[in-house]
Amino acid sequence: MADEKIPTLVSRKSKKEDTVVQLGSRVFGGADFVIVAGPCAVESEHQLRTIAGSVARAGADALRGGAYKPRTSPYSFQGLKDEGLRYLAMMREETGLPVVTEVVDVAAVESVAQVADVLQIGARNMHHVALLHAAAATKKPIVLKRGPGSTVIEWLFAAEYILAAGNPNVILCERGIRTFETMTRYTLDLGVLPILREETHLPIFVDPSHGTGRSIAVGPLAKAAAALGAHGVMIEVHSDPKAALCDGEQALTCETFQALVPALRAVRLASG
Ligand code: PEP
Ligand code: MN
């Protein structure tokens, strides 16, 4: 990375101070450590209400949940789509938490943006330029996941597309890359965090859920992310992980998440 050129707009050379994304009372990218939590997928009104209420009481800063799900298999649950968006909007009203949800194609950008406080562009779509442009045009903050086969420079170029299109509110999210290792779903590349903090002014999040695929690894790696200066984490939580329609193996229970929140805040405080 030291030898490669960081694209202009995302580079710290073009903007010294950290970019901060204000969402109501929460600041993504400032000194606060922002915890985004919720299910992988919105499965039903009842499921989302149970989990949203629980993560709100536990002290989460934003609610995540996919209404449109990009799945590896066409036979897997693909999300509740517009029905899921309705439930997310209801939960924002009920909990007061801002909503982060994924948009998977250009045609859905408008309807997702009506509900989302933050649009998520998933790992599979990091290189989807038309989607980057359409999402940028909404002017909503965008969480941009790193593609599992993408270098940091490629990821920063994807962010550059959004900034160049006139939307400065990009939040990078490291979510694991493909390596030869099979004990974890992906290899969470935490080593890039100090380098990213140096090279870009954009907020940097970490997703230890997809990054490891194993619930047992999520808490420890979330703490590591907090210690390394990440601006926040995105964590999958489910009230009944074994029954989850999507990514149950990596979901924390509501109780485990509740215990993790103060531990993360303590790590952050201790790390300065
Ligand atoms: C997700 O956050 O639910 C998701 C699908 O993540 P990723 O794009 O990182 O696989
Ligand atoms: Mn998931």
PDB file of C-alpha atoms in Angstrom, residues 4 15 24 67 75 78 82 100 139 148 163 231 242 249 257:
ATOM      1  CA  GLU A   4       0.450   2.498  -4.326  1.00  0.00           C
ATOM      2  CA  LYS A  15      -8.392  16.603   3.735  1.00  0.00           C
ATOM      3  CA  GLY A  24     -29.329  12.530  14.846  1.00  0.00           C
ATOM      4  CA  ALA A  67     -34.608  -6.349   3.688  1.00  0.00           C
ATOM      5  CA  TYR A  75     -32.448 -21.064  -3.206  1.00  0.00           C
ATOM      6  CA  GLN A  78     -33.681 -13.536  -0.341  1.00  0.00           C
ATOM      7  CA  ASP A  82     -40.479  -3.925   0.714  1.00  0.00           C
ATOM      8  CA  VAL A 100     -28.708   0.867   8.298  1.00  0.00           C
ATOM      9  CA  LYS A 139     -26.933  12.057  -0.522  1.00  0.00           C
ATOM     10  CA  PRO A 148     -13.696 -10.080  -0.051  1.00  0.00           C
ATOM     11  CA  LEU A 163     -17.055  11.138  -3.206  1.00  0.00           C
ATOM     12  CA  HIS A 231     -14.845   4.241  14.598  1.00  0.00           C
ATOM     13  CA  LYS A 242     -30.398 -21.471  15.617  1.00  0.00           C
ATOM     14  CA  GLU A 249     -23.777 -19.301  13.075  1.00  0.00           C
ATOM     15  CA  PHE A 257     -24.645  -8.643  22.809  1.00  0.00           C
TER      16      PHE A 257
END
